[in-house]
Amino acid sequence: MSEAPELVLCIPGPWASREELVQSVSECDAGYVYAGHLLLEIETGFTCEVVFEGADPAVPAAFVAVGPHWAQSEAMMDVARHASVVYLAGPGGSREAAEAMMRAAAALVDAGGLGVKVESTGIAHGPAYWTELCEQLHLQTAHRALVVYVTGRDVYSCGMHNFGLPEAIVTPRDGDLQEAADLLRTFTHYLFAQGPVLEDGHTFSVSEGAPVYRVRSAPAMDYGPESLFNNPYGAWRLEPEVQQQAEKKAGWWSRLRH
């Protein structure tokens, strides 16, 4: 595709004004400076757009909705008391770009930011955890930070477009949503970490002896024309390998005849 999908991060903070934010970023010495309406990483030259807004009464509930893992924490209470909201916007579409955006948000957390909500995925993280994720990017933590799994009749990932990769979809076996989510977590991490060249019809299994799935090209979920969740790279649907299931049911003598 000709244009990378946009990656947007929301950081509520204690800053009473844009000038106070600029000063806080300068004082925390995280290696970033303001350049007009851009945040510039001095070492690499990476830039992303900065939008500063006043307090937004809808932000606390939005953070709770997509950050249930820290909804009852003191850090979430701090979000409710935010004085302003900063949005960072930049290109996604590759691991390098996504990690650069994460580091930029970490600089704002260092400057007093109260958490980070990934607008292009739908997940929010507390400030300490975000800092930890960014300190361990070499351990592939961006995948954990920017990808979620949605359960329903199908289970599907959201956020892989931040890395320029397809989503993954599977229909749960026997209605086991957790098993399906774990399968997709392993599969999407494989895509992120290994960068395999997959083709329609290839097979995938999480380990030797585990169920085998046939990988089929499929359209990604459609969230509407303006949604940051949309993945222009499509999706992989994982379908159980029917032949394998039939052989297991038939017994070892059936397998020997093939």
Coordinates of C-alpha atoms in Angstrom, one line a residue:
M1 CA 0.0 0.0 0.0
S2 CA 1.2 3.6 -0.7
E3 CA 0.5 5.1 2.7
A4 CA 1.3 3.6 6.2
P5 CA -1.6 3.5 8.6
E6 CA -1.6 6.2 11.3
L7 CA -0.6 5.3 14.9
V8 CA -2.1 7.5 17.5
L9 CA -1.3 7.5 21.3
C10 CA -3.2 9.4 24.0
I11 CA -1.3 10.6 27.1
P12 CA -3.3 12.4 29.8
G13 CA -1.1 14.5 32.0
P14 CA -0.8 17.1 34.8
W15 CA 0.3 20.0 32.5
A16 CA -1.8 23.1 32.8
S17 CA -0.6 24.5 29.5
R18 CA 1.3 23.6 26.4
E19 CA 4.2 25.7 27.7
E20 CA 4.3 23.7 30.9
L21 CA 4.4 20.5 28.8
V22 CA 7.3 21.8 26.7
Q23 CA 9.2 22.7 29.9
S24 CA 8.5 19.3 31.5
V25 CA 9.8 17.5 28.4
S26 CA 13.0 19.6 28.4
E27 CA 13.6 19.2 32.2
C28 CA 13.2 15.4 32.2
D29 CA 16.1 15.1 29.7
A30 CA 14.7 12.1 27.9
G31 CA 16.3 13.0 24.6
Y32 CA 13.4 14.8 23.0
V33 CA 12.7 18.4 22.1
Y34 CA 9.7 20.3 20.7
A35 CA 10.1 21.6 17.1
G36 CA 6.9 23.6 16.3
H37 CA 4.1 21.1 16.7
L38 CA 6.4 18.1 16.4
L39 CA 8.2 16.0 19.0
L40 CA 11.8 15.3 17.9
E41 CA 14.0 12.5 19.1
I42 CA 17.4 14.1 19.1
E43 CA 19.5 10.9 18.5
T44 CA 17.5 9.5 15.6
G45 CA 15.8 12.5 14.1
F46 CA 12.4 10.7 14.4
T47 CA 9.4 13.1 14.7
C48 CA 5.7 12.8 15.4
E49 CA 2.9 15.3 15.6
V50 CA 1.8 16.6 19.0
V51 CA -1.7 17.8 19.7
F52 CA -2.2 19.4 23.1
E53 CA -5.8 19.7 24.5
G54 CA -7.3 20.6 27.8
A55 CA -8.9 18.1 30.2
D56 CA -11.4 15.8 28.7
P57 CA -14.1 14.4 30.9
A58 CA -14.5 11.4 28.6
V59 CA -10.9 10.3 29.0
P60 CA -11.1 8.5 32.4
A61 CA -14.0 6.3 31.3
A62 CA -12.2 5.5 28.0
F63 CA -9.1 4.4 29.9
V64 CA -11.1 2.2 32.2
A65 CA -12.9 0.6 29.3
V66 CA -9.7 -0.5 27.6
G67 CA -7.5 -0.8 30.6
P68 CA -9.4 -3.2 32.9
H69 CA -6.1 -4.8 34.1
W70 CA -5.3 -1.6 36.0
A71 CA -8.8 0.0 36.4
Q72 CA -8.7 -0.2 40.2
S73 CA -5.2 1.1 40.6
E74 CA -4.0 4.4 42.1
A75 CA -2.6 5.2 38.6
M76 CA -6.1 5.1 37.1
M77 CA -7.3 7.4 39.8
D78 CA -4.6 9.8 38.7
V79 CA -6.0 9.7 35.1
A80 CA -9.3 10.9 36.5
R81 CA -7.6 14.0 37.8
H82 CA -5.7 14.9 34.6
A83 CA -5.4 18.5 33.6
S84 CA -4.7 18.0 29.9
V85 CA -4.5 15.4 27.2
V86 CA -1.7 15.0 24.6
Y87 CA -2.1 13.1 21.4
L88 CA 1.0 11.8 19.5
A89 CA 0.3 10.9 15.9
G90 CA 2.7 9.3 13.4
P91 CA 3.1 6.6 10.9
G92 CA 2.8 2.9 11.9
G93 CA 3.2 0.2 9.3
S94 CA 6.5 -1.2 10.6
R95 CA 8.1 -2.4 13.8
E96 CA 10.6 0.4 13.7
A97 CA 8.0 3.1 13.4
A98 CA 5.8 1.6 16.1
E99 CA 8.7 1.3 18.5
A100 CA 9.7 4.9 17.8
M101 CA 6.2 6.1 18.6
M102 CA 6.3 4.1 21.8
R103 CA 9.5 5.7 22.9
A104 CA 8.1 9.1 22.2
A105 CA 5.1 8.4 24.5
A106 CA 7.6 7.1 27.1
A107 CA 9.3 10.5 27.0
L108 CA 5.9 12.1 27.9
V109 CA 5.4 9.6 30.7
D110 CA 8.9 10.6 32.0
A111 CA 7.6 14.2 31.9
G112 CA 4.6 13.4 34.0
G113 CA 2.2 11.6 31.7
L114 CA -0.4 9.5 33.6
G115 CA -0.7 6.6 31.2
V116 CA -0.9 5.7 27.5
K117 CA -4.0 4.7 25.4
V118 CA -3.3 3.2 22.0
E119 CA -6.0 4.8 19.9
S120 CA -5.2 2.7 16.9
T121 CA -5.7 -0.6 18.9
G122 CA -8.0 0.0 21.8
I123 CA -5.8 -0.7 24.9
A124 CA -4.5 1.5 27.7
H125 CA -1.4 0.9 29.9
G126 CA -0.4 2.5 33.2
P127 CA 2.7 4.8 33.3
A128 CA 5.0 2.4 35.1
Y129 CA 4.1 -0.5 32.8
W130 CA 4.5 1.6 29.7
T131 CA 8.0 2.6 30.8
E132 CA 8.8 -1.1 31.4
L133 CA 7.6 -2.1 28.0
C134 CA 9.7 0.6 26.3
E135 CA 12.8 -0.4 28.3
Q136 CA 12.4 -3.9 27.0
L137 CA 11.6 -3.4 23.3
H138 CA 14.5 -5.7 22.4
L139 CA 12.4 -8.4 24.0
Q140 CA 9.6 -7.8 21.5
T141 CA 7.4 -6.1 24.1
A142 CA 5.8 -3.8 21.4
H143 CA 3.7 -6.8 20.4
R144 CA 2.3 -6.9 23.9
A145 CA 1.8 -3.2 24.1
L146 CA 0.0 -2.7 20.8
V147 CA -2.1 -5.8 20.0
V148 CA -5.3 -7.0 21.6
Y149 CA -7.6 -10.0 21.1
V150 CA -11.4 -9.6 20.8
T151 CA -13.7 -12.5 21.7
G152 CA -17.0 -13.4 20.3
R153 CA -18.3 -15.9 17.7
D154 CA -14.9 -15.5 16.2
V155 CA -11.8 -14.4 18.1
Y156 CA -9.6 -11.9 16.3
S157 CA -6.6 -9.6 16.8
C158 CA -6.5 -5.9 16.5
G159 CA -3.4 -3.8 16.2
M160 CA -1.1 -5.7 13.9
H161 CA -1.4 -3.0 11.3
N162 CA 0.8 -0.9 13.6
F163 CA 3.6 -3.2 12.5
G164 CA 2.5 -3.5 8.8
L165 CA 1.2 -7.0 9.4
P166 CA -2.1 -8.8 8.9
E167 CA -4.5 -9.6 11.7
A168 CA -5.5 -13.1 12.7
I169 CA -8.9 -14.7 13.1
V170 CA -10.1 -18.0 14.4
T171 CA -13.4 -19.7 15.3
P172 CA -13.0 -21.1 18.8
R173 CA -12.9 -24.9 19.2
D174 CA -15.8 -26.1 21.4
G175 CA -16.4 -22.4 22.3
D176 CA -13.1 -22.1 24.2
L177 CA -12.4 -18.4 23.9
Q178 CA -9.3 -18.4 26.0
E179 CA -7.7 -21.2 24.0
A180 CA -8.5 -19.3 20.8
A181 CA -7.0 -16.0 22.2
D182 CA -3.9 -17.9 23.3
L183 CA -3.6 -19.4 19.8
L184 CA -3.8 -16.0 18.1
R185 CA -1.4 -14.5 20.6
T186 CA 1.2 -17.1 19.7
F187 CA 0.5 -16.8 16.0
T188 CA 0.6 -13.0 15.8
H189 CA 3.8 -13.0 17.9
Y190 CA 5.3 -15.4 15.4
L191 CA 4.4 -13.0 12.6
F192 CA 5.9 -10.1 14.5
A193 CA 9.1 -11.7 15.8
Q194 CA 9.9 -14.0 12.8
G195 CA 8.5 -12.3 9.8
P196 CA 7.7 -15.5 8.0
V197 CA 6.7 -15.5 4.3
L198 CA 3.2 -17.1 4.5
E199 CA 1.1 -18.1 1.6
D200 CA -2.6 -19.2 1.5
G201 CA -2.8 -22.8 2.5
H202 CA 0.3 -23.0 4.7
T203 CA -0.1 -24.7 8.1
F204 CA 0.6 -23.5 11.6
S205 CA 0.8 -25.2 15.0
V206 CA 1.9 -23.7 18.3
S207 CA 4.0 -26.8 19.1
E208 CA 4.7 -30.4 18.0
G209 CA 1.6 -32.5 18.8
A210 CA -0.7 -29.5 19.1
P211 CA -3.6 -29.0 16.7
V212 CA -2.7 -28.0 13.2
Y213 CA -4.4 -25.1 11.5
R214 CA -4.6 -24.2 7.8
V215 CA -3.8 -20.5 7.2
R216 CA -6.2 -18.8 4.8
S217 CA -6.1 -15.3 3.5
A218 CA -9.2 -13.3 4.6
P219 CA -10.4 -9.7 4.9
A220 CA -9.7 -7.9 8.1
M221 CA -12.5 -6.7 10.4
D222 CA -14.2 -3.6 9.0
Y223 CA -14.6 -0.9 11.8
G224 CA -15.9 1.8 9.5
P225 CA -14.2 4.2 7.0
E226 CA -12.7 6.5 9.6
S227 CA -11.6 4.0 12.2
L228 CA -7.9 3.8 13.3
F229 CA -8.5 0.1 14.0
N230 CA -8.8 -0.8 10.3
N231 CA -6.0 -3.0 9.0
P232 CA -5.2 -2.5 5.3
Y233 CA -3.0 -5.5 5.2
G234 CA -5.9 -8.0 5.6
A235 CA -6.0 -11.0 7.9
W236 CA -5.1 -14.6 8.2
R237 CA -7.9 -17.0 9.2
L238 CA -6.8 -20.1 11.0
E239 CA -8.9 -23.1 10.1
P240 CA -8.5 -26.5 11.9
E241 CA -6.9 -29.1 9.7
V242 CA -9.8 -31.5 9.1
Q243 CA -7.7 -34.3 7.7
Q244 CA -5.6 -34.4 10.9
Q245 CA -8.8 -34.6 13.0
A246 CA -10.2 -37.4 10.8
E247 CA -7.0 -39.4 11.1
K248 CA -7.0 -39.1 14.9
K249 CA -10.5 -40.3 15.1
A250 CA -9.9 -43.2 12.7
G251 CA -6.9 -44.5 14.7
W252 CA -3.3 -45.4 13.8
W253 CA -4.2 -48.1 11.3
S254 CA -6.0 -45.5 9.1
R255 CA -2.9 -43.2 9.2
L256 CA -0.7 -46.1 8.0
R257 CA -2.7 -46.5 4.9
H258 CA -1.9 -43.0 3.6

